[in-house]
Coordinates of N, CA and C in Angstrom, one line a residue:
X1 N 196.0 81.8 -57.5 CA 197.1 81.2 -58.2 C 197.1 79.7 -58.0
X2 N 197.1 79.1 -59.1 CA 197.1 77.4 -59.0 C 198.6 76.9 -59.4
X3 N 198.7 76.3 -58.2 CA 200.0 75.6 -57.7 C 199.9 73.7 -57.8
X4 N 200.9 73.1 -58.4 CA 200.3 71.7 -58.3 C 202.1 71.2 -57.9
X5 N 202.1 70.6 -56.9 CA 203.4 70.2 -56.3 C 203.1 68.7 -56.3
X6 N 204.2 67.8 -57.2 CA 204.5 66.5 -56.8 C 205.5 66.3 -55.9
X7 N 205.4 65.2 -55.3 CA 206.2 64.5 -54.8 C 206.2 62.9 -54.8
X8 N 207.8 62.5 -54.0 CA 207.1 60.8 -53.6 C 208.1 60.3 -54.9
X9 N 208.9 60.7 -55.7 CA 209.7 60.5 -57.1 C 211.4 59.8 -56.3
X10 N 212.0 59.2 -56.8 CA 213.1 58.7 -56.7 C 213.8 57.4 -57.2
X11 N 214.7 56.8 -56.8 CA 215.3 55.9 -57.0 C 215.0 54.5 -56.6
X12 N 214.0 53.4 -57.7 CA 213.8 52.3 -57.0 C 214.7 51.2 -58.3
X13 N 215.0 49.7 -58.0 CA 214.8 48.8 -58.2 C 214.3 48.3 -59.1
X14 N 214.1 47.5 -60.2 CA 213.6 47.2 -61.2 C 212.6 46.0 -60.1
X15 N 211.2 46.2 -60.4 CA 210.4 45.2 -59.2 C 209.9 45.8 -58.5
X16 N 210.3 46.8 -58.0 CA 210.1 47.7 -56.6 C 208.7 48.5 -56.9
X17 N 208.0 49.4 -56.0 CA 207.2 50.3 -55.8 C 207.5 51.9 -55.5
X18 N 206.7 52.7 -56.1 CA 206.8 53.9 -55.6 C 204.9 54.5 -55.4
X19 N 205.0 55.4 -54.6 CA 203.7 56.2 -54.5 C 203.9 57.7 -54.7
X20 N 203.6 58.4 -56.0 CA 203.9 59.8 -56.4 C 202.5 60.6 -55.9
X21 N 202.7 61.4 -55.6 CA 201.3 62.2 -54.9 C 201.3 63.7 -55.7
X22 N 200.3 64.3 -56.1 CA 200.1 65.9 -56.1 C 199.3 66.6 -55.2
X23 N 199.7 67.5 -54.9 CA 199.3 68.1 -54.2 C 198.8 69.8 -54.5
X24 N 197.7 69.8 -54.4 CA 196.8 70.8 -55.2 C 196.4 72.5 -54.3
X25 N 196.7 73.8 -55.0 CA 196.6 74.6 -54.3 C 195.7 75.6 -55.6
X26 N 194.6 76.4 -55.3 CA 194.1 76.9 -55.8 C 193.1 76.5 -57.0
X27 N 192.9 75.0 -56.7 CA 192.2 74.7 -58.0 C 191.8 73.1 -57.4
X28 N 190.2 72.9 -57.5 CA 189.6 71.5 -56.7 C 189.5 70.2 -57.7
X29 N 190.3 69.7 -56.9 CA 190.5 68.2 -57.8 C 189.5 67.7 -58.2
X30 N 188.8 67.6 -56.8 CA 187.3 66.3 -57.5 C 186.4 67.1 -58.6
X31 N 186.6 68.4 -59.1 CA 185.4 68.8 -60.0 C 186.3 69.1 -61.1
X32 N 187.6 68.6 -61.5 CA 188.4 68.5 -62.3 C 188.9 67.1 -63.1
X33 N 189.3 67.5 -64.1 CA 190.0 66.6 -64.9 C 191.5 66.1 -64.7
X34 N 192.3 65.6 -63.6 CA 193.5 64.9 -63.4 C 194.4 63.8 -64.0
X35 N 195.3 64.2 -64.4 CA 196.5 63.3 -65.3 C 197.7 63.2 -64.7
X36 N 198.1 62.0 -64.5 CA 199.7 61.7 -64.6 C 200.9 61.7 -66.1
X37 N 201.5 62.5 -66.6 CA 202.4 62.0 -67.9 C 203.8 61.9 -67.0
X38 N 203.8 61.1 -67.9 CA 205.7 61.1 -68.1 C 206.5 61.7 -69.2
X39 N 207.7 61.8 -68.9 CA 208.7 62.2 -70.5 C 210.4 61.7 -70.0
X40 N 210.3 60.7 -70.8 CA 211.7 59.9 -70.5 C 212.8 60.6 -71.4
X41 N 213.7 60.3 -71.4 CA 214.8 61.6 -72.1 C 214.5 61.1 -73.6
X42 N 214.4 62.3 -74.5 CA 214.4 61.8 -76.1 C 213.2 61.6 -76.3
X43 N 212.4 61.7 -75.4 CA 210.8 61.2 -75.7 C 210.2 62.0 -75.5
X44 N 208.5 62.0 -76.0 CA 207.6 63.0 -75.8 C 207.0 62.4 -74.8
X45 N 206.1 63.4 -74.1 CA 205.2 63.4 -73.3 C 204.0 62.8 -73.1
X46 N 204.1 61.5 -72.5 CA 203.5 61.1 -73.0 C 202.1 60.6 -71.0
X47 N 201.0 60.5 -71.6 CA 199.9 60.3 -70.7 C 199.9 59.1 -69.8
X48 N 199.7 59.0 -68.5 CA 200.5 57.7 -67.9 C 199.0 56.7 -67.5
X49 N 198.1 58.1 -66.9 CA 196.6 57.4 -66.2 C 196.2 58.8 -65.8
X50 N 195.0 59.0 -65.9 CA 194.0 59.9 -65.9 C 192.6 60.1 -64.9
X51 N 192.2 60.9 -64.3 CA 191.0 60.7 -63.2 C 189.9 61.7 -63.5
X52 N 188.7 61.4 -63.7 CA 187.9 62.7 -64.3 C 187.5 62.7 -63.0
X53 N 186.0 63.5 -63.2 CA 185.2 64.4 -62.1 C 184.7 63.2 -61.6
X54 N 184.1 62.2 -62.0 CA 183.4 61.3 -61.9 C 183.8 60.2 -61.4
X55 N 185.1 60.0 -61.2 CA 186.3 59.2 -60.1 C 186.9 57.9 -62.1
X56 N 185.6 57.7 -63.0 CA 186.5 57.6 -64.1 C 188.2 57.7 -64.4
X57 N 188.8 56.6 -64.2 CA 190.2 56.4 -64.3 C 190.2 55.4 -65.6
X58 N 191.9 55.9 -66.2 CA 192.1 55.5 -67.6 C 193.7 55.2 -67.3
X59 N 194.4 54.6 -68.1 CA 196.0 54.2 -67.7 C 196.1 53.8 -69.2
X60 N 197.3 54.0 -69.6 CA 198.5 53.8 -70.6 C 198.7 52.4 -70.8
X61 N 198.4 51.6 -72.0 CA 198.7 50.1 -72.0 C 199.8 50.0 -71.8
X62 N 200.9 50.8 -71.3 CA 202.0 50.1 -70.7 C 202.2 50.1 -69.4
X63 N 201.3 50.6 -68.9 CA 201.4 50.8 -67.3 C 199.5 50.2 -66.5
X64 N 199.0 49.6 -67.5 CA 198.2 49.1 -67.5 C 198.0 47.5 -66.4
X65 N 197.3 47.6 -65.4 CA 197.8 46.3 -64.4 C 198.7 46.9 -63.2
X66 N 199.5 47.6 -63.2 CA 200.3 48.4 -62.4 C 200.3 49.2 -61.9
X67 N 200.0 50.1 -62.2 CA 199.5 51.4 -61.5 C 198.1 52.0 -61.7
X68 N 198.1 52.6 -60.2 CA 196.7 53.1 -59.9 C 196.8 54.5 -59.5
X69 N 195.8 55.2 -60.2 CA 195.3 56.5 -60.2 C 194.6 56.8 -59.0
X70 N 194.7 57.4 -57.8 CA 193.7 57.6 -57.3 C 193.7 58.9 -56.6
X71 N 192.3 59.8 -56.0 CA 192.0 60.7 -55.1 C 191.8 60.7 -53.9
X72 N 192.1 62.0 -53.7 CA 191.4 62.1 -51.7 C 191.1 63.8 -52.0
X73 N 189.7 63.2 -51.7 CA 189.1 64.6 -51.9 C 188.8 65.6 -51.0
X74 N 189.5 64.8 -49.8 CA 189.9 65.9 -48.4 C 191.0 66.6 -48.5
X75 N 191.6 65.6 -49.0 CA 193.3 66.6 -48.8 C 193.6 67.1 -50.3
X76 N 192.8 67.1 -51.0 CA 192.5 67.9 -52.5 C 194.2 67.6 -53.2
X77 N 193.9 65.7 -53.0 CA 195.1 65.2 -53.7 C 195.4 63.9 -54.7
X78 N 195.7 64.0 -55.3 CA 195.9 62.9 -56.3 C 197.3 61.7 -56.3
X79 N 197.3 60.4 -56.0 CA 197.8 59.7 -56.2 C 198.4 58.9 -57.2
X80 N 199.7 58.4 -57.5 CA 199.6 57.2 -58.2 C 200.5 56.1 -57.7
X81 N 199.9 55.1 -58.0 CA 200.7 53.9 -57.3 C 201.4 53.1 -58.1
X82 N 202.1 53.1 -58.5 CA 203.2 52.3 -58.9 C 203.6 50.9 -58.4
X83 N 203.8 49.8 -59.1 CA 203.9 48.6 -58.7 C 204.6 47.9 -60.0
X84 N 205.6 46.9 -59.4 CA 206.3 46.4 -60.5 C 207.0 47.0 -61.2
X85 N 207.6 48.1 -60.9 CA 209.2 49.1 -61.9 C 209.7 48.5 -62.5
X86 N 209.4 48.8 -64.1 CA 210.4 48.5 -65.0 C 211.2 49.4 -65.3
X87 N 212.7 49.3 -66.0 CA 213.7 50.3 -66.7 C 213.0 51.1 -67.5
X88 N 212.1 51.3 -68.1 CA 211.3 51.8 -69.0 C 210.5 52.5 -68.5
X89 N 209.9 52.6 -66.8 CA 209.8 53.6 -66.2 C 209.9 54.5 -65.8
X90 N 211.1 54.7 -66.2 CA 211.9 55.9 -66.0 C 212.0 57.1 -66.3
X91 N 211.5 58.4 -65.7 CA 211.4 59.1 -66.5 C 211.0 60.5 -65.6
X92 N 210.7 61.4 -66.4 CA 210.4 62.6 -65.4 C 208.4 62.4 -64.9
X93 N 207.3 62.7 -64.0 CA 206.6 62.2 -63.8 C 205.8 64.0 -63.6
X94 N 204.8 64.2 -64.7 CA 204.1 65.2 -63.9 C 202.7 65.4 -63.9
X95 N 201.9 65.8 -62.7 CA 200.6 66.2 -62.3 C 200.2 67.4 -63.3
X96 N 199.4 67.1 -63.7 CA 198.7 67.8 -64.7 C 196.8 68.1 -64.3
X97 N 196.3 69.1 -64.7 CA 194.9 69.2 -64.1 C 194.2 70.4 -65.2
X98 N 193.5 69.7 -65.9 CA 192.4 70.6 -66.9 C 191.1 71.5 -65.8
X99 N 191.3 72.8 -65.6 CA 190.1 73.6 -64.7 C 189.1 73.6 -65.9
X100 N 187.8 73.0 -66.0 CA 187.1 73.0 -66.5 C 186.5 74.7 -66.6
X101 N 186.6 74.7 -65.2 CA 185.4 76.9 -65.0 C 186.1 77.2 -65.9
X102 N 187.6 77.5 -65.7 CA 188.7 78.3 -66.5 C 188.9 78.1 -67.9
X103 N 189.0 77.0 -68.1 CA 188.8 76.4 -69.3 C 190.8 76.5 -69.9
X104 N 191.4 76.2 -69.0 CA 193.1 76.3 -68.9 C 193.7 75.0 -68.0
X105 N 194.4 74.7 -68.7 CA 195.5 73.4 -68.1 C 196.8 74.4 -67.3
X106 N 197.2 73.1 -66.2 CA 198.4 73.5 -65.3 C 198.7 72.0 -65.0
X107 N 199.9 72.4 -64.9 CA 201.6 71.5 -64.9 C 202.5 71.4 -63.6
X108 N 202.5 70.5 -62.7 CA 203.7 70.5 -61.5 C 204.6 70.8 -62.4
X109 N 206.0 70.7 -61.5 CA 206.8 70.9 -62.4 C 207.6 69.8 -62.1
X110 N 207.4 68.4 -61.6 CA 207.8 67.2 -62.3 C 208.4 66.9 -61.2
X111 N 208.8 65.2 -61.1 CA 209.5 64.5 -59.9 C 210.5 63.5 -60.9
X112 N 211.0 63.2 -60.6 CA 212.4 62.4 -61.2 C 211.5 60.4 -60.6
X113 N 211.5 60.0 -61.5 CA 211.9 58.4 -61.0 C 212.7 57.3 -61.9
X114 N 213.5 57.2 -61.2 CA 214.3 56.1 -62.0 C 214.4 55.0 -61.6
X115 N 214.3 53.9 -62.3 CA 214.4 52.5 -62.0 C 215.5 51.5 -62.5
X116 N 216.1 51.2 -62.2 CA 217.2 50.9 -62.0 C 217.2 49.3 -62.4
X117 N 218.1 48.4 -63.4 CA 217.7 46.9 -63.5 C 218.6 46.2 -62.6

């Protein structure tokens, strides 16, 4: 059973930093396809930054400069770093992971961050 738990989501500062983490059970990051989306209220779902098998990272021209996508392929977990919160970051934050073998997507089930002006 594949389990994908975020954390690391909360209340910052317009300026401030956060670090949101997933954490992966039953399914291996590094030979996967990993995504961060967001969905702010009223809005769709939308794709924040991305990590393929190949360490290949992609990011959202709005979050573009700011945040970084990254791995640890020990602790079969995925990061993102956040830097410089805008009000417009705000929003619900979730780990997403395409199993290539399987050929099926799975969903954390989201962290809250809000940023505050």
């Amino acid at each position: 059973q594949v389990q994908l738990v975020e954390s690391g989501g909360g209340l910052v500062q317009a300026g401030g930093s956060l670090r949101l983490s997933c954490a992966a059970s039953g399914i291996t990051f590094s030979t996967n396809y990993i995504a961060w989306y967001r969905q702010a209220p009223g809005k769709q779902r939308e794709v924040v930054a991305s990590i393929t098998r190949t360490g290949y990272t992609t990011y959202a021209d709005a979050v573009t400069g700011r945040f970084t996508i990254s791995r640890d392929n020990a602790k079969n977990t995925v990061s993102l770093q956040m830097n410089s919160l805008k009000p417009e970051d705000t929003a619900v934050y979730y780990c997403y992971a395409y199993d290539y073998k399987e050929s099926r997507d799975y969903w954390g089930q989201g962290t809250q961050v809000t940023v505050s002006s």
